[in-house]
């Protein structure tokens, strides 16, 4: 597989996952706003912080209200992380790797891109937002499903997997962190009530609510939900699962050692959470370390497979 | 309601679907009957289906404008153009004959030049040709074939006879659109494919693969074949990706390849360098190797010519093949066929005046308002003068251009190009001029596409069919009408 093609596949998977995750995030926040007790103050602007978009947002908007936040996250073309920008990047990357993905991928991404562009107003206005975001998520899953059902498990596939799960791990960490900061910001007496709502939304944002119920068999609280989302080995959106997938894919490619060593280090690193009190500043720092590890893995992947050096490869 | 086809005003030209008495020609009979059975709304629905299909399939081509490059949806008319299979057989034989002779001619030019020694073609026509590459002299590509993939433009005159308008031997494009046009039409008019005997077109990509594989310098079971594209901003990028995908070949850019000290070409993969055997290059000669040609070019691969000359890689089309693409050489093709094959040409050339010849030049200069003047080496319909549609000022400009550089211009009478019914607005069919570009493949064997890409001038009365000049296209049906 050409290094350039490998790189584009990796990024198309990352951007595709980013599209889906952005839609999930906005959708779950939308839902959260309906369910929170009136006296709890939660700002839409938290979303901008979760995604580290403060700088670009503030250059662009004065008012940090719902409309601007949602517009920035979904539609803004000056925000290269916005849903529409990410979709455009998926399309560009697929356009240049059409020869290695199933033929229908190109049609599906065009369909999704057209739908998103033509109906973006529905996403910005609250009344039809849910339907719009759901259609986007479904569109992403259609493409993932096509890959799963029609793509050879060759090198190209391994790059798609690594891209998808690295992006997912990144967003998963950010969402956990967001929930933790929300808790830490609130008054202690509100926490129990807020915790119930928040953590069930967090689980739902990862489609993990039912699986949590079946696996953990306990009521929802911060400690248990966070533990599940970090370390459950079977559910496909937990950090443990994501890193496991990256490691496994790497071993099917040449020169995997550098990546697998790093993955093994993360997977071994056990952060015990016994009660919700443990979701404190230290935990926040722990998540931060995972974020840094994610950035390093990305760099490692880039150096290992995308930057071809004629001398040492031969 | 009036029938769709009975309101059709056939033109004074040869119409592909309807004869001069207003009756459908045999291969178009079922098609027109079916179109007549559809209501105006139904037909409009089909047109919209086609539009949506094109968008979803992402069928596009890139147009260069001052504002930048625009990726445009492929312009398409849902009414197919039909050709009788027995007529097509003759055209097919003519194309095979023509390409056989042209390849013998190119090979001769880079070796003994007997064609010049024997006085068939003047020496200066070749030595002054923009596309003759001295770098290629003495090279012997496999089977003596230089132009492996050719797109020859055919037109029909007022009697329905086929003429060759030009041969495109450098990097002809359009074949993917031929295939996609068929795919769209199957979605738009599925009922017709059940009952009619429309010859299939979809074997092209496997034929192309076989043609390319036959060129491999290494005698191995699975030679590495790549399609070399200038990249995403090229107007035919869609086609490059399409062909690579359909053949299961790698789509590469110049930066994905390198030539090592062993004079072999390698591509940069995640496993390290992998040797490349055959390159279907979609980059012009002058950009393929900065060591030999344009040193500024970043599209090509340094050392590629070295690797090709050493016989370590096959290039399709071979560099230098464009020498026969020259419109001045075109005028000599009938003689070339007679010279190499000792046969009469099956397909006629359009009458051509060479400005290089003083007598013919004088005629051209006197009749600029009646003739089409073309530069010898441009493609895409650029730099032309269409006499009857031109102003005095334009004619004066061309008179000057011709006098300054006569070798670079030819002139042809304005053709009475055939027309076909084209859906130009809701429920309205009007005749529009068209041409046809079949594709001819040649290596060990020769193969001609079933029909080809039909291009349509969408503007009333216009003869310009190029997509880059606003032309559209149609599906092309070769129909067997036996027993009707």
PDB file of C-alpha atoms in Angstrom, chain A residues 85-232:
ATOM      1  CA  UNK A  85     -15.356  21.021   7.560  1.00  0.00           C
ATOM      2  CA  UNK A  86     -14.683  17.472   8.728  1.00  0.00           C
ATOM      3  CA  UNK A  87     -17.159  16.097   6.202  1.00  0.00           C
ATOM      4  CA  UNK A  88     -15.407  18.030   3.483  1.00  0.00           C
ATOM      5  CA  UNK A  89     -12.124  16.483   4.575  1.00  0.00           C
ATOM      6  CA  UNK A  90     -13.609  12.991   4.550  1.00  0.00           C
ATOM      7  CA  UNK A  91     -14.819  13.642   1.018  1.00  0.00           C
ATOM      8  CA  UNK A  92     -11.449  14.976  -0.144  1.00  0.00           C
ATOM      9  CA  UNK A  93      -9.602  12.034   1.369  1.00  0.00           C
ATOM     10  CA  UNK A  94     -12.004   9.515  -0.110  1.00  0.00           C
ATOM     11  CA  UNK A  95     -11.838  11.319  -3.446  1.00  0.00           C
ATOM     12  CA  UNK A  96      -8.110  10.654  -3.528  1.00  0.00           C
ATOM     13  CA  UNK A  97      -8.310   7.047  -2.315  1.00  0.00           C
ATOM     14  CA  UNK A  98     -11.352   5.938  -4.284  1.00  0.00           C
ATOM     15  CA  UNK A  99      -9.292   3.202  -5.846  1.00  0.00           C
ATOM     16  CA  UNK A 100      -8.834   1.353  -2.527  1.00  0.00           C
ATOM     17  CA  UNK A 101     -12.210   1.680  -0.805  1.00  0.00           C
ATOM     18  CA  UNK A 102     -15.472   0.000  -1.844  1.00  0.00           C
ATOM     19  CA  UNK A 103     -17.000   1.748  -4.863  1.00  0.00           C
ATOM     20  CA  UNK A 104     -20.124   2.781  -2.955  1.00  0.00           C
ATOM     21  CA  UNK A 105     -18.104   4.732  -0.377  1.00  0.00           C
ATOM     22  CA  UNK A 106     -17.831   7.621  -2.778  1.00  0.00           C
ATOM     23  CA  UNK A 107     -21.588   7.660  -3.378  1.00  0.00           C
ATOM     24  CA  UNK A 108     -22.361   7.452   0.325  1.00  0.00           C
ATOM     25  CA  UNK A 109     -20.025  10.263   1.296  1.00  0.00           C
ATOM     26  CA  UNK A 110     -21.444  12.450  -1.475  1.00  0.00           C
ATOM     27  CA  UNK A 111     -24.944  11.699  -0.296  1.00  0.00           C
ATOM     28  CA  UNK A 112     -24.062  12.544   3.298  1.00  0.00           C
ATOM     29  CA  UNK A 113     -22.174  15.683   2.362  1.00  0.00           C
ATOM     30  CA  UNK A 114     -25.055  16.905   0.180  1.00  0.00           C
ATOM     31  CA  UNK A 115     -27.584  16.160   2.922  1.00  0.00           C
ATOM     32  CA  UNK A 116     -25.526  17.991   5.534  1.00  0.00           C
ATOM     33  CA  UNK A 117     -25.015  21.042   3.357  1.00  0.00           C
ATOM     34  CA  UNK A 118     -28.604  21.275   2.239  1.00  0.00           C
ATOM     35  CA  UNK A 119     -30.106  20.788   5.707  1.00  0.00           C
ATOM     36  CA  UNK A 120     -27.574  22.446   7.948  1.00  0.00           C
ATOM     37  CA  UNK A 121     -30.187  24.993   9.114  1.00  0.00           C
ATOM     38  CA  UNK A 122     -32.095  22.158  10.736  1.00  0.00           C
ATOM     39  CA  UNK A 123     -29.043  21.434  12.821  1.00  0.00           C
ATOM     40  CA  UNK A 124     -28.681  25.033  13.930  1.00  0.00           C
ATOM     41  CA  UNK A 125     -32.347  25.591  14.801  1.00  0.00           C
ATOM     42  CA  UNK A 126     -33.434  23.623  17.789  1.00  0.00           C
ATOM     43  CA  UNK A 127     -36.764  22.262  16.530  1.00  0.00           C
ATOM     44  CA  UNK A 128     -35.428  19.760  13.992  1.00  0.00           C
ATOM     45  CA  UNK A 129     -31.925  19.364  15.368  1.00  0.00           C
ATOM     46  CA  UNK A 130     -32.428  15.891  16.712  1.00  0.00           C
ATOM     47  CA  UNK A 131     -33.596  14.470  13.403  1.00  0.00           C
ATOM     48  CA  UNK A 132     -30.802  16.181  11.529  1.00  0.00           C
ATOM     49  CA  UNK A 133     -28.038  14.962  13.831  1.00  0.00           C
ATOM     50  CA  UNK A 134     -29.459  11.471  13.870  1.00  0.00           C
ATOM     51  CA  UNK A 135     -29.406  11.350  10.088  1.00  0.00           C
ATOM     52  CA  UNK A 136     -25.764  12.443  10.118  1.00  0.00           C
ATOM     53  CA  UNK A 137     -24.842   9.745  12.647  1.00  0.00           C
ATOM     54  CA  UNK A 138     -26.690   7.168  10.581  1.00  0.00           C
ATOM     55  CA  UNK A 139     -24.898   8.347   7.454  1.00  0.00           C
ATOM     56  CA  UNK A 140     -21.517   7.839   9.150  1.00  0.00           C
ATOM     57  CA  UNK A 141     -22.523   4.404  10.347  1.00  0.00           C
ATOM     58  CA  UNK A 142     -23.630   3.449   6.874  1.00  0.00           C
ATOM     59  CA  UNK A 143     -20.116   4.131   5.635  1.00  0.00           C
ATOM     60  CA  UNK A 144     -18.510   2.282   8.558  1.00  0.00           C
ATOM     61  CA  UNK A 145     -20.907  -0.579   7.857  1.00  0.00           C
ATOM     62  CA  UNK A 146     -19.930  -0.596   4.190  1.00  0.00           C
ATOM     63  CA  UNK A 147     -16.260  -0.820   5.160  1.00  0.00           C
ATOM     64  CA  UNK A 148     -17.048  -3.623   7.598  1.00  0.00           C
ATOM     65  CA  UNK A 149     -19.010  -5.581   5.035  1.00  0.00           C
ATOM     66  CA  UNK A 150     -17.139  -4.960   1.814  1.00  0.00           C
ATOM     67  CA  UNK A 151     -13.521  -4.190   2.542  1.00  0.00           C
ATOM     68  CA  UNK A 152     -10.635  -6.576   2.638  1.00  0.00           C
ATOM     69  CA  UNK A 153      -8.830  -6.764   5.981  1.00  0.00           C
ATOM     70  CA  UNK A 154      -5.616  -5.688   4.321  1.00  0.00           C
ATOM     71  CA  UNK A 155      -3.310  -2.829   5.265  1.00  0.00           C
ATOM     72  CA  UNK A 156      -5.847  -0.222   4.177  1.00  0.00           C
ATOM     73  CA  UNK A 157      -8.296  -1.607   6.666  1.00  0.00           C
ATOM     74  CA  UNK A 158      -5.728  -1.422   9.494  1.00  0.00           C
ATOM     75  CA  UNK A 159      -5.217   2.287   8.793  1.00  0.00           C
ATOM     76  CA  UNK A 160      -8.953   2.917   8.862  1.00  0.00           C
ATOM     77  CA  UNK A 161      -9.163   1.138  12.205  1.00  0.00           C
ATOM     78  CA  UNK A 162      -6.273   3.042  13.722  1.00  0.00           C
ATOM     79  CA  UNK A 163      -7.703   6.363  12.537  1.00  0.00           C
ATOM     80  CA  UNK A 164     -11.179   5.612  13.784  1.00  0.00           C
ATOM     81  CA  UNK A 165     -10.185   4.396  17.243  1.00  0.00           C
ATOM     82  CA  UNK A 166      -7.587   7.056  17.877  1.00  0.00           C
ATOM     83  CA  UNK A 167     -10.150   9.731  17.116  1.00  0.00           C
ATOM     84  CA  UNK A 168     -12.733   7.933  19.225  1.00  0.00           C
ATOM     85  CA  UNK A 169     -10.338   7.627  22.154  1.00  0.00           C
ATOM     86  CA  UNK A 170      -9.581  11.321  21.818  1.00  0.00           C
ATOM     87  CA  UNK A 171     -13.240  12.306  21.922  1.00  0.00           C
ATOM     88  CA  UNK A 172     -13.986   9.761  24.646  1.00  0.00           C
ATOM     89  CA  UNK A 173     -11.363  11.327  26.891  1.00  0.00           C
ATOM     90  CA  UNK A 174     -12.688  14.808  26.185  1.00  0.00           C
ATOM     91  CA  UNK A 175     -16.240  13.825  27.052  1.00  0.00           C
ATOM     92  CA  UNK A 176     -15.159  12.201  30.327  1.00  0.00           C
ATOM     93  CA  UNK A 177     -13.179  15.267  31.155  1.00  0.00           C
ATOM     94  CA  UNK A 178     -16.151  17.494  30.381  1.00  0.00           C
ATOM     95  CA  UNK A 179     -18.387  15.538  32.743  1.00  0.00           C
ATOM     96  CA  UNK A 180     -15.765  15.669  35.466  1.00  0.00           C
ATOM     97  CA  UNK A 181     -15.303  19.435  35.140  1.00  0.00           C
ATOM     98  CA  UNK A 182     -19.060  19.928  35.210  1.00  0.00           C
ATOM     99  CA  UNK A 183     -19.155  18.076  38.524  1.00  0.00           C
ATOM    100  CA  UNK A 184     -16.206  19.939  39.977  1.00  0.00           C
ATOM    101  CA  UNK A 185     -17.735  23.309  39.041  1.00  0.00           C
ATOM    102  CA  UNK A 186     -21.046  22.629  40.772  1.00  0.00           C
ATOM    103  CA  UNK A 187     -21.990  23.102  44.401  1.00  0.00           C
ATOM    104  CA  UNK A 188     -21.559  19.926  46.492  1.00  0.00           C
ATOM    105  CA  UNK A 189     -25.281  19.775  47.333  1.00  0.00           C
ATOM    106  CA  UNK A 190     -26.259  19.751  43.656  1.00  0.00           C
ATOM    107  CA  UNK A 191     -23.799  17.046  42.726  1.00  0.00           C
ATOM    108  CA  UNK A 192     -25.897  13.970  43.362  1.00  0.00           C
ATOM    109  CA  UNK A 193     -28.820  15.223  41.336  1.00  0.00           C
ATOM    110  CA  UNK A 194     -26.582  16.613  38.579  1.00  0.00           C
ATOM    111  CA  UNK A 195     -24.440  13.494  38.562  1.00  0.00           C
ATOM    112  CA  UNK A 196     -27.333  11.195  37.782  1.00  0.00           C
ATOM    113  CA  UNK A 197     -28.433  13.232  34.782  1.00  0.00           C
ATOM    114  CA  UNK A 198     -24.951  13.932  33.496  1.00  0.00           C
ATOM    115  CA  UNK A 199     -23.501  10.452  33.678  1.00  0.00           C
ATOM    116  CA  UNK A 200     -26.477   8.822  32.075  1.00  0.00           C
ATOM    117  CA  UNK A 201     -26.189  11.347  29.242  1.00  0.00           C
ATOM    118  CA  UNK A 202     -22.503  10.640  28.905  1.00  0.00           C
ATOM    119  CA  UNK A 203     -23.268   6.942  28.595  1.00  0.00           C
ATOM    120  CA  UNK A 204     -25.980   7.677  26.055  1.00  0.00           C
ATOM    121  CA  UNK A 205     -23.669   9.875  24.022  1.00  0.00           C
ATOM    122  CA  UNK A 206     -21.531   6.770  23.541  1.00  0.00           C
ATOM    123  CA  UNK A 207     -24.538   4.511  22.925  1.00  0.00           C
ATOM    124  CA  UNK A 208     -23.305   2.749  26.056  1.00  0.00           C
ATOM    125  CA  UNK A 209     -26.313   3.179  28.335  1.00  0.00           C
ATOM    126  CA  UNK A 210     -27.890  -0.227  27.839  1.00  0.00           C
ATOM    127  CA  UNK A 211     -24.590  -2.010  27.769  1.00  0.00           C
ATOM    128  CA  UNK A 212     -23.626  -0.359  31.041  1.00  0.00           C
ATOM    129  CA  UNK A 213     -26.893  -1.582  32.538  1.00  0.00           C
ATOM    130  CA  UNK A 214     -26.296  -5.134  31.410  1.00  0.00           C
ATOM    131  CA  UNK A 215     -22.605  -5.255  32.274  1.00  0.00           C
ATOM    132  CA  UNK A 216     -22.310  -3.247  35.471  1.00  0.00           C
ATOM    133  CA  UNK A 217     -25.700  -4.160  36.921  1.00  0.00           C
ATOM    134  CA  UNK A 218     -25.777  -1.200  39.262  1.00  0.00           C
ATOM    135  CA  UNK A 219     -27.323   2.226  39.327  1.00  0.00           C
ATOM    136  CA  UNK A 220     -25.506   4.946  37.475  1.00  0.00           C
ATOM    137  CA  UNK A 221     -22.925   7.019  39.274  1.00  0.00           C
ATOM    138  CA  UNK A 222     -19.793   8.879  38.224  1.00  0.00           C
ATOM    139  CA  UNK A 223     -17.271   6.365  39.542  1.00  0.00           C
ATOM    140  CA  UNK A 224     -18.885   3.373  37.893  1.00  0.00           C
ATOM    141  CA  UNK A 225     -19.707   5.106  34.623  1.00  0.00           C
ATOM    142  CA  UNK A 226     -16.205   6.535  34.293  1.00  0.00           C
ATOM    143  CA  UNK A 227     -14.650   3.141  35.119  1.00  0.00           C
ATOM    144  CA  UNK A 228     -16.854   1.458  32.531  1.00  0.00           C
ATOM    145  CA  UNK A 229     -16.052   3.997  29.824  1.00  0.00           C
ATOM    146  CA  UNK A 230     -12.365   3.756  30.515  1.00  0.00           C
ATOM    147  CA  UNK A 231     -11.757   0.095  31.046  1.00  0.00           C
ATOM    148  CA  UNK A 232     -14.538  -2.168  29.812  1.00  0.00           C
TER     149      UNK A 232
END
